[in-house]
């Protein structure tokens, strides 16, 4: 489903984010991406979504080489990816239901259909009763679960979550991880990054990054 072959990323001659990284993630796998701040976690996840392109090597997602993908094909690639990235904030001027409906309306769903599916997505993350709340009325962990609902409402095959538990207390972080694991348990491939080793699930596969290099290859 996802394969990195000897991938390097240099933002500039003196900013190397990834060095010769190779690994594969199979369909339906749950993988944690661990490593301290600056290790290259965000860069790696951005490459899967074709936000960044490799300087060398190949990134294959669903059989497509990200380095060669045409700009016109990028929206189709992303339609299969549920992205929970730090820079994608919720819109604070509308309800969480409206936030979760948005990706469906953008891809042409009717309002009725969008609302039905957005409600189902909010139900899956345990927030259906809060559907009409504004994002800022929710806790950080609840807001992050809304982000998960928004990311999965288009039924992606893969979820990429970049530090989804950052800035959350332990209990909220666990609720966020449980929400992600629930999608893994129904067959969605999940890649979750964290700089906090305590967040890592002992049962799951972990890819460790350090200064842009893979520490252990699983
Ligand atoms: N847009 C960018 N331009 C230049 N350097 C960058 C850029 N994004 C990240 N970097 C550098 O690449 C390295 C890895 O960053 P990043 O992927 O954000 O790591 P992490 O998410 O693990 O904290 C860091 O040294 C960072 O400063
Ligand atoms: Mg990061």
PDB file of C-alpha atoms and ligand atoms in Angstrom:
ATOM      1  CA  UNK A   1       0.000   0.000   0.000  1.00  0.00           C
ATOM      2  CA  UNK A   2       2.852   2.390   0.939  1.00  0.00           C
ATOM      3  CA  UNK A   3       6.470   1.819  -0.013  1.00  0.00           C
ATOM      4  CA  UNK A   4       9.530   4.002   0.485  1.00  0.00           C
ATOM      5  CA  UNK A   5      12.559   2.953  -1.561  1.00  0.00           C
ATOM      6  CA  UNK A   6      15.811   4.648  -0.570  1.00  0.00           C
ATOM      7  CA  UNK A   7      14.047   7.955  -0.052  1.00  0.00           C
ATOM      8  CA  UNK A   8      15.963  11.119   0.768  1.00  0.00           C
ATOM      9  CA  UNK A   9      14.628  14.616   1.196  1.00  0.00           C
ATOM     10  CA  UNK A  10      16.722  17.751   1.196  1.00  0.00           C
ATOM     11  CA  UNK A  11      14.886  21.020   1.637  1.00  0.00           C
ATOM     12  CA  UNK A  12      18.138  22.857   0.937  1.00  0.00           C
ATOM     13  CA  UNK A  13      21.835  21.910   0.790  1.00  0.00           C
ATOM     14  CA  UNK A  14      22.084  22.188   4.584  1.00  0.00           C
ATOM     15  CA  UNK A  15      18.594  20.912   5.486  1.00  0.00           C
ATOM     16  CA  UNK A  16      18.393  17.153   5.007  1.00  0.00           C
ATOM     17  CA  UNK A  17      15.138  15.842   6.466  1.00  0.00           C
ATOM     18  CA  UNK A  18      15.330  12.171   5.382  1.00  0.00           C
ATOM     19  CA  UNK A  19      18.288   9.995   4.389  1.00  0.00           C
ATOM     20  CA  UNK A  20      17.925   6.743   2.473  1.00  0.00           C
ATOM     21  CA  UNK A  21      14.702   5.630   4.129  1.00  0.00           C
ATOM     22  CA  UNK A  22      13.147   2.329   3.024  1.00  0.00           C
ATOM     23  CA  UNK A  23      10.120   0.526   4.441  1.00  0.00           C
ATOM     24  CA  UNK A  24       6.752  -0.813   3.404  1.00  0.00           C
ATOM     25  CA  UNK A  25       3.358  -0.605   5.033  1.00  0.00           C
ATOM     26  CA  UNK A  26       0.888  -3.311   4.051  1.00  0.00           C
ATOM     27  CA  UNK A  27      -2.814  -2.761   3.498  1.00  0.00           C
ATOM     28  CA  UNK A  28      -4.643  -2.743   6.824  1.00  0.00           C
ATOM     29  CA  UNK A  29      -1.527  -2.293   8.948  1.00  0.00           C
ATOM     30  CA  UNK A  30      -1.273   0.023  11.973  1.00  0.00           C
ATOM     31  CA  UNK A  31       2.161   1.629  12.190  1.00  0.00           C
ATOM     32  CA  UNK A  32       3.520   4.196  14.621  1.00  0.00           C
ATOM     33  CA  UNK A  33       6.173   6.612  13.396  1.00  0.00           C
ATOM     34  CA  UNK A  34       8.321   7.610  16.349  1.00  0.00           C
ATOM     35  CA  UNK A  35      11.210   9.996  16.765  1.00  0.00           C
ATOM     36  CA  UNK A  36      12.186  13.248  18.414  1.00  0.00           C
ATOM     37  CA  UNK A  37      11.272  16.650  17.063  1.00  0.00           C
ATOM     38  CA  UNK A  38      13.135  17.300  13.805  1.00  0.00           C
ATOM     39  CA  UNK A  39      13.580  13.590  13.016  1.00  0.00           C
ATOM     40  CA  UNK A  40      11.640  13.888   9.762  1.00  0.00           C
ATOM     41  CA  UNK A  41       8.217  12.481  10.753  1.00  0.00           C
ATOM     42  CA  UNK A  42       6.140  15.269   9.223  1.00  0.00           C
ATOM     43  CA  UNK A  43       8.270  15.253   6.073  1.00  0.00           C
ATOM     44  CA  UNK A  44       7.718  11.518   5.660  1.00  0.00           C
ATOM     45  CA  UNK A  45       3.938  11.791   6.080  1.00  0.00           C
ATOM     46  CA  UNK A  46       3.758  14.800   3.743  1.00  0.00           C
ATOM     47  CA  UNK A  47       5.473  12.768   1.034  1.00  0.00           C
ATOM     48  CA  UNK A  48       2.785  10.085   1.182  1.00  0.00           C
ATOM     49  CA  UNK A  49       0.185  12.788   0.535  1.00  0.00           C
ATOM     50  CA  UNK A  50       2.331  14.357  -2.226  1.00  0.00           C
ATOM     51  CA  UNK A  51       2.636  17.574  -0.229  1.00  0.00           C
ATOM     52  CA  UNK A  52       6.413  17.171  -0.509  1.00  0.00           C
ATOM     53  CA  UNK A  53       8.305  15.198  -3.147  1.00  0.00           C
ATOM     54  CA  UNK A  54      11.413  13.093  -2.568  1.00  0.00           C
ATOM     55  CA  UNK A  55      14.814  14.477  -3.612  1.00  0.00           C
ATOM     56  CA  UNK A  56      15.919  10.900  -4.316  1.00  0.00           C
ATOM     57  CA  UNK A  57      14.309   7.484  -4.219  1.00  0.00           C
ATOM     58  CA  UNK A  58      10.726   6.449  -4.747  1.00  0.00           C
ATOM     59  CA  UNK A  59       7.559   6.812  -2.718  1.00  0.00           C
ATOM     60  CA  UNK A  60       4.905   4.416  -3.975  1.00  0.00           C
ATOM     61  CA  UNK A  61       1.348   4.894  -2.739  1.00  0.00           C
ATOM     62  CA  UNK A  62      -1.334   2.586  -4.105  1.00  0.00           C
ATOM     63  CA  UNK A  63       0.977   1.663  -6.971  1.00  0.00           C
ATOM     64  CA  UNK A  64       1.660   5.284  -7.916  1.00  0.00           C
ATOM     65  CA  UNK A  65       5.086   6.911  -7.734  1.00  0.00           C
ATOM     66  CA  UNK A  66       4.648  10.221  -5.889  1.00  0.00           C
ATOM     67  CA  UNK A  67       7.701  11.729  -7.596  1.00  0.00           C
ATOM     68  CA  UNK A  68       6.080  11.225 -11.002  1.00  0.00           C
ATOM     69  CA  UNK A  69       2.445  11.868 -10.210  1.00  0.00           C
ATOM     70  CA  UNK A  70       0.872  14.598 -12.345  1.00  0.00           C
ATOM     71  CA  UNK A  71      -0.531  17.599 -10.440  1.00  0.00           C
ATOM     72  CA  UNK A  72      -3.993  16.799 -11.812  1.00  0.00           C
ATOM     73  CA  UNK A  73      -3.850  13.333 -10.202  1.00  0.00           C
ATOM     74  CA  UNK A  74      -3.017  14.621  -6.704  1.00  0.00           C
ATOM     75  CA  UNK A  75      -6.641  15.280  -5.643  1.00  0.00           C
ATOM     76  CA  UNK A  76      -7.536  11.709  -6.627  1.00  0.00           C
ATOM     77  CA  UNK A  77      -4.617  10.351  -4.598  1.00  0.00           C
ATOM     78  CA  UNK A  78      -5.683  12.417  -1.574  1.00  0.00           C
ATOM     79  CA  UNK A  79      -9.255  11.212  -1.849  1.00  0.00           C
ATOM     80  CA  UNK A  80      -7.981   7.820  -0.685  1.00  0.00           C
ATOM     81  CA  UNK A  81      -6.090   9.373   2.225  1.00  0.00           C
ATOM     82  CA  UNK A  82      -7.545  10.667   5.466  1.00  0.00           C
ATOM     83  CA  UNK A  83      -5.165  13.409   6.586  1.00  0.00           C
ATOM     84  CA  UNK A  84      -4.905  14.577  10.176  1.00  0.00           C
ATOM     85  CA  UNK A  85      -2.158  17.150   9.851  1.00  0.00           C
ATOM     86  CA  UNK A  86      -1.262  19.815  12.375  1.00  0.00           C
ATOM     87  CA  UNK A  87      -1.859  22.715  10.011  1.00  0.00           C
ATOM     88  CA  UNK A  88      -5.428  21.648   9.156  1.00  0.00           C
ATOM     89  CA  UNK A  89      -7.434  23.429  11.800  1.00  0.00           C
ATOM     90  CA  UNK A  90     -11.174  23.173  12.215  1.00  0.00           C
ATOM     91  CA  UNK A  91     -13.181  26.160  11.000  1.00  0.00           C
ATOM     92  CA  UNK A  92     -14.227  27.966  14.160  1.00  0.00           C
ATOM     93  CA  UNK A  93     -17.144  29.891  12.629  1.00  0.00           C
ATOM     94  CA  UNK A  94     -19.375  26.828  12.186  1.00  0.00           C
ATOM     95  CA  UNK A  95     -20.536  23.717  13.996  1.00  0.00           C
ATOM     96  CA  UNK A  96     -18.490  20.543  14.142  1.00  0.00           C
ATOM     97  CA  UNK A  97     -21.189  18.908  11.987  1.00  0.00           C
ATOM     98  CA  UNK A  98     -20.610  21.564   9.304  1.00  0.00           C
ATOM     99  CA  UNK A  99     -16.850  20.986   9.553  1.00  0.00           C
ATOM    100  CA  UNK A 100     -17.245  17.255   8.972  1.00  0.00           C
ATOM    101  CA  UNK A 101     -19.750  17.778   6.126  1.00  0.00           C
ATOM    102  CA  UNK A 102     -17.347  20.047   4.239  1.00  0.00           C
ATOM    103  CA  UNK A 103     -15.153  17.391   2.529  1.00  0.00           C
ATOM    104  CA  UNK A 104     -18.332  15.699   1.253  1.00  0.00           C
ATOM    105  CA  UNK A 105     -19.867  18.907  -0.073  1.00  0.00           C
ATOM    106  CA  UNK A 106     -16.585  19.733  -1.821  1.00  0.00           C
ATOM    107  CA  UNK A 107     -16.709  16.391  -3.651  1.00  0.00           C
ATOM    108  CA  UNK A 108     -20.289  16.929  -4.758  1.00  0.00           C
ATOM    109  CA  UNK A 109     -22.469  15.152  -2.199  1.00  0.00           C
ATOM    110  CA  UNK A 110     -25.970  16.515  -1.590  1.00  0.00           C
ATOM    111  CA  UNK A 111     -26.528  18.302   1.732  1.00  0.00           C
ATOM    112  CA  UNK A 112     -28.790  15.524   2.966  1.00  0.00           C
ATOM    113  CA  UNK A 113     -26.305  12.806   2.114  1.00  0.00           C
ATOM    114  CA  UNK A 114     -23.416  14.836   3.543  1.00  0.00           C
ATOM    115  CA  UNK A 115     -25.255  15.401   6.808  1.00  0.00           C
ATOM    116  CA  UNK A 116     -26.144  11.735   7.161  1.00  0.00           C
ATOM    117  CA  UNK A 117     -22.554  10.604   6.595  1.00  0.00           C
ATOM    118  CA  UNK A 118     -21.089  13.361   8.764  1.00  0.00           C
ATOM    119  CA  UNK A 119     -23.368  12.308  11.615  1.00  0.00           C
ATOM    120  CA  UNK A 120     -22.257   8.697  11.179  1.00  0.00           C
ATOM    121  CA  UNK A 121     -18.606   9.824  11.279  1.00  0.00           C
ATOM    122  CA  UNK A 122     -19.172  11.896  14.439  1.00  0.00           C
ATOM    123  CA  UNK A 123     -20.906   8.906  16.002  1.00  0.00           C
ATOM    124  CA  UNK A 124     -17.832   6.751  15.313  1.00  0.00           C
ATOM    125  CA  UNK A 125     -15.612   9.152  17.279  1.00  0.00           C
ATOM    126  CA  UNK A 126     -18.166   9.471  20.092  1.00  0.00           C
ATOM    127  CA  UNK A 127     -19.228  13.059  19.389  1.00  0.00           C
ATOM    128  CA  UNK A 128     -22.666  12.782  17.804  1.00  0.00           C
ATOM    129  CA  UNK A 129     -24.358  14.507  20.744  1.00  0.00           C
ATOM    130  CA  UNK A 130     -22.053  17.497  20.205  1.00  0.00           C
ATOM    131  CA  UNK A 131     -22.840  17.809  16.479  1.00  0.00           C
ATOM    132  CA  UNK A 132     -24.100  21.387  16.799  1.00  0.00           C
ATOM    133  CA  UNK A 133     -21.343  22.612  19.100  1.00  0.00           C
ATOM    134  CA  UNK A 134     -18.756  25.088  17.819  1.00  0.00           C
ATOM    135  CA  UNK A 135     -15.190  23.723  17.724  1.00  0.00           C
ATOM    136  CA  UNK A 136     -13.907  26.134  20.390  1.00  0.00           C
ATOM    137  CA  UNK A 137     -16.521  24.862  22.852  1.00  0.00           C
ATOM    138  CA  UNK A 138     -14.781  21.455  22.766  1.00  0.00           C
ATOM    139  CA  UNK A 139     -11.680  20.245  24.589  1.00  0.00           C
ATOM    140  CA  UNK A 140      -8.445  19.726  22.654  1.00  0.00           C
ATOM    141  CA  UNK A 141      -8.988  15.978  22.558  1.00  0.00           C
ATOM    142  CA  UNK A 142     -12.565  16.365  21.330  1.00  0.00           C
ATOM    143  CA  UNK A 143     -11.398  18.774  18.625  1.00  0.00           C
ATOM    144  CA  UNK A 144      -8.838  16.214  17.526  1.00  0.00           C
ATOM    145  CA  UNK A 145     -11.576  13.569  17.306  1.00  0.00           C
ATOM    146  CA  UNK A 146     -13.578  15.955  15.106  1.00  0.00           C
ATOM    147  CA  UNK A 147     -10.477  16.165  12.880  1.00  0.00           C
ATOM    148  CA  UNK A 148     -10.489  12.374  12.696  1.00  0.00           C
ATOM    149  CA  UNK A 149     -14.184  12.356  11.761  1.00  0.00           C
ATOM    150  CA  UNK A 150     -13.498  14.945   9.059  1.00  0.00           C
ATOM    151  CA  UNK A 151     -10.567  12.860   7.765  1.00  0.00           C
ATOM    152  CA  UNK A 152     -12.517   9.597   7.505  1.00  0.00           C
ATOM    153  CA  UNK A 153     -15.864  10.918   6.261  1.00  0.00           C
ATOM    154  CA  UNK A 154     -14.821  10.241   2.651  1.00  0.00           C
ATOM    155  CA  UNK A 155     -14.013   6.636   3.642  1.00  0.00           C
ATOM    156  CA  UNK A 156     -10.293   6.694   2.842  1.00  0.00           C
ATOM    157  CA  UNK A 157      -8.224   3.508   2.626  1.00  0.00           C
ATOM    158  CA  UNK A 158      -5.378   5.101   4.556  1.00  0.00           C
ATOM    159  CA  UNK A 159      -5.250   7.448   7.557  1.00  0.00           C
ATOM    160  CA  UNK A 160      -2.152   9.590   8.095  1.00  0.00           C
ATOM    161  CA  UNK A 161      -2.125  11.293  11.499  1.00  0.00           C
ATOM    162  CA  UNK A 162       0.758  13.646  12.308  1.00  0.00           C
ATOM    163  CA  UNK A 163       1.189  13.896  16.090  1.00  0.00           C
ATOM    164  CA  UNK A 164      -2.553  13.637  16.755  1.00  0.00           C
ATOM    165  CA  UNK A 165      -1.958  13.365  20.509  1.00  0.00           C
ATOM    166  CA  UNK A 166       0.400  16.330  20.862  1.00  0.00           C
ATOM    167  CA  UNK A 167      -0.678  18.782  23.584  1.00  0.00           C
ATOM    168  CA  UNK A 168      -3.286  16.394  24.973  1.00  0.00           C
ATOM    169  CA  UNK A 169      -3.454  14.969  28.458  1.00  0.00           C
ATOM    170  CA  UNK A 170      -3.076  11.237  28.824  1.00  0.00           C
ATOM    171  CA  UNK A 171      -6.808  10.415  28.952  1.00  0.00           C
ATOM    172  CA  UNK A 172      -7.651  12.567  25.912  1.00  0.00           C
ATOM    173  CA  UNK A 173      -4.666  11.171  24.022  1.00  0.00           C
ATOM    174  CA  UNK A 174      -5.886   7.645  24.669  1.00  0.00           C
ATOM    175  CA  UNK A 175      -9.369   8.513  23.409  1.00  0.00           C
ATOM    176  CA  UNK A 176      -7.848   9.916  20.223  1.00  0.00           C
ATOM    177  CA  UNK A 177      -5.728   6.783  19.741  1.00  0.00           C
ATOM    178  CA  UNK A 178      -8.738   4.555  20.431  1.00  0.00           C
ATOM    179  CA  UNK A 179     -10.713   6.431  17.765  1.00  0.00           C
ATOM    180  CA  UNK A 180      -7.887   5.846  15.252  1.00  0.00           C
ATOM    181  CA  UNK A 181      -7.535   2.188  16.228  1.00  0.00           C
ATOM    182  CA  UNK A 182     -11.258   1.668  15.677  1.00  0.00           C
ATOM    183  CA  UNK A 183     -10.713   2.525  11.996  1.00  0.00           C
ATOM    184  CA  UNK A 184      -7.710   0.233  11.839  1.00  0.00           C
ATOM    185  CA  UNK A 185      -9.870  -2.564  13.221  1.00  0.00           C
ATOM    186  CA  UNK A 186     -12.225  -2.245  10.250  1.00  0.00           C
ATOM    187  CA  UNK A 187      -9.386  -2.512   7.748  1.00  0.00           C
ATOM    188  CA  UNK A 188      -8.113   1.037   7.304  1.00  0.00           C
ATOM    189  CA  UNK A 189      -4.326   1.366   7.024  1.00  0.00           C
ATOM    190  CA  UNK A 190      -3.085   3.774   9.730  1.00  0.00           C
ATOM    191  CA  UNK A 191       0.201   5.619  10.061  1.00  0.00           C
ATOM    192  CA  UNK A 192       0.429   7.684  13.257  1.00  0.00           C
ATOM    193  CA  UNK A 193       3.413   9.824  14.243  1.00  0.00           C
ATOM    194  CA  UNK A 194       4.427  10.833  17.746  1.00  0.00           C
ATOM    195  CA  UNK A 195       7.494  12.300  19.393  1.00  0.00           C
ATOM    196  CA  UNK A 196       6.260  10.880  22.706  1.00  0.00           C
ATOM    197  CA  UNK A 197       7.540   7.333  23.213  1.00  0.00           C
ATOM    198  CA  UNK A 198       4.895   6.826  25.900  1.00  0.00           C
ATOM    199  CA  UNK A 199       2.196   7.138  23.264  1.00  0.00           C
ATOM    200  CA  UNK A 200       3.461   4.114  21.356  1.00  0.00           C
ATOM    201  CA  UNK A 201       1.290   1.064  21.432  1.00  0.00           C
ATOM    202  CA  UNK A 202       3.324  -1.913  22.601  1.00  0.00           C
ATOM    203  CA  UNK A 203       1.287  -4.178  20.352  1.00  0.00           C
ATOM    204  CA  UNK A 204       1.776  -2.167  17.181  1.00  0.00           C
ATOM    205  CA  UNK A 205       4.628  -1.954  14.723  1.00  0.00           C
ATOM    206  CA  UNK A 206       6.883   1.053  15.306  1.00  0.00           C
ATOM    207  CA  UNK A 207       9.149   2.754  12.796  1.00  0.00           C
ATOM    208  CA  UNK A 208      11.802   4.814  14.587  1.00  0.00           C
ATOM    209  CA  UNK A 209      13.266   7.856  12.895  1.00  0.00           C
ATOM    210  CA  UNK A 210      16.309   9.698  14.127  1.00  0.00           C
ATOM    211  CA  UNK A 211      17.890  12.602  12.280  1.00  0.00           C
ATOM    212  CA  UNK A 212      16.177  11.521   9.106  1.00  0.00           C
ATOM    213  CA  UNK A 213      17.274   7.893   9.269  1.00  0.00           C
ATOM    214  CA  UNK A 214      15.419   4.726  10.100  1.00  0.00           C
ATOM    215  CA  UNK A 215      16.700   3.278  13.357  1.00  0.00           C
ATOM    216  CA  UNK A 216      15.070  -0.131  13.227  1.00  0.00           C
ATOM    217  CA  UNK A 217      13.605  -1.703  10.160  1.00  0.00           C
ATOM    218  CA  UNK A 218      10.661  -3.905  10.947  1.00  0.00           C
TER     219      UNK A 218
HETATM  220  N1  LIG B   1       9.874  23.424   4.640  1.00  0.00           N
HETATM  221  C1  LIG B   1      11.078  23.169   5.175  1.00  0.00           C
HETATM  222  N2  LIG B   1      12.174  23.851   4.754  1.00  0.00           N
HETATM  223  C2  LIG B   1      13.385  23.594   5.283  1.00  0.00           C
HETATM  224  N3  LIG B   1      13.631  22.678   6.225  1.00  0.00           N
HETATM  225  C3  LIG B   1      12.585  21.983   6.688  1.00  0.00           C
HETATM  226  C4  LIG B   1      11.251  22.195   6.193  1.00  0.00           C
HETATM  227  N4  LIG B   1      10.419  21.339   6.831  1.00  0.00           N
HETATM  228  C5  LIG B   1      11.187  20.642   7.682  1.00  0.00           C
HETATM  229  N5  LIG B   1      12.481  21.026   7.602  1.00  0.00           N
HETATM  230  C6  LIG B   1      13.607  20.450   8.364  1.00  0.00           C
HETATM  231  O1  LIG B   1      13.628  19.051   8.125  1.00  0.00           O
HETATM  232  C7  LIG B   1      13.907  18.350   9.325  1.00  0.00           C
HETATM  233  C8  LIG B   1      12.769  17.384   9.636  1.00  0.00           C
HETATM  234  O2  LIG B   1      11.595  18.136   9.928  1.00  0.00           O
HETATM  235  P1  LIG B   1      10.181  17.472  10.203  1.00  0.00           P
HETATM  236  O3  LIG B   1       9.882  16.529   9.092  1.00  0.00           O
HETATM  237  O4  LIG B   1       9.230  18.557  10.446  1.00  0.00           O
HETATM  238  O5  LIG B   1      10.474  16.627  11.522  1.00  0.00           O
HETATM  239  P2  LIG B   1       9.482  16.178  12.692  1.00  0.00           P
HETATM  240  O6  LIG B   1       8.098  16.189  12.141  1.00  0.00           O
HETATM  241  O7  LIG B   1       9.955  14.800  13.066  1.00  0.00           O
HETATM  242  O8  LIG B   1       9.655  17.134  13.819  1.00  0.00           O
HETATM  243  C9  LIG B   1      14.117  19.398  10.416  1.00  0.00           C
HETATM  244  O9  LIG B   1      15.501  19.633  10.526  1.00  0.00           O
HETATM  245  C10 LIG B   1      13.420  20.606   9.853  1.00  0.00           C
HETATM  246  O10 LIG B   1      13.994  21.789  10.321  1.00  0.00           O
HETATM  247 MG1  LIG B   2       6.421  17.118  12.836  1.00  0.00          MG
END
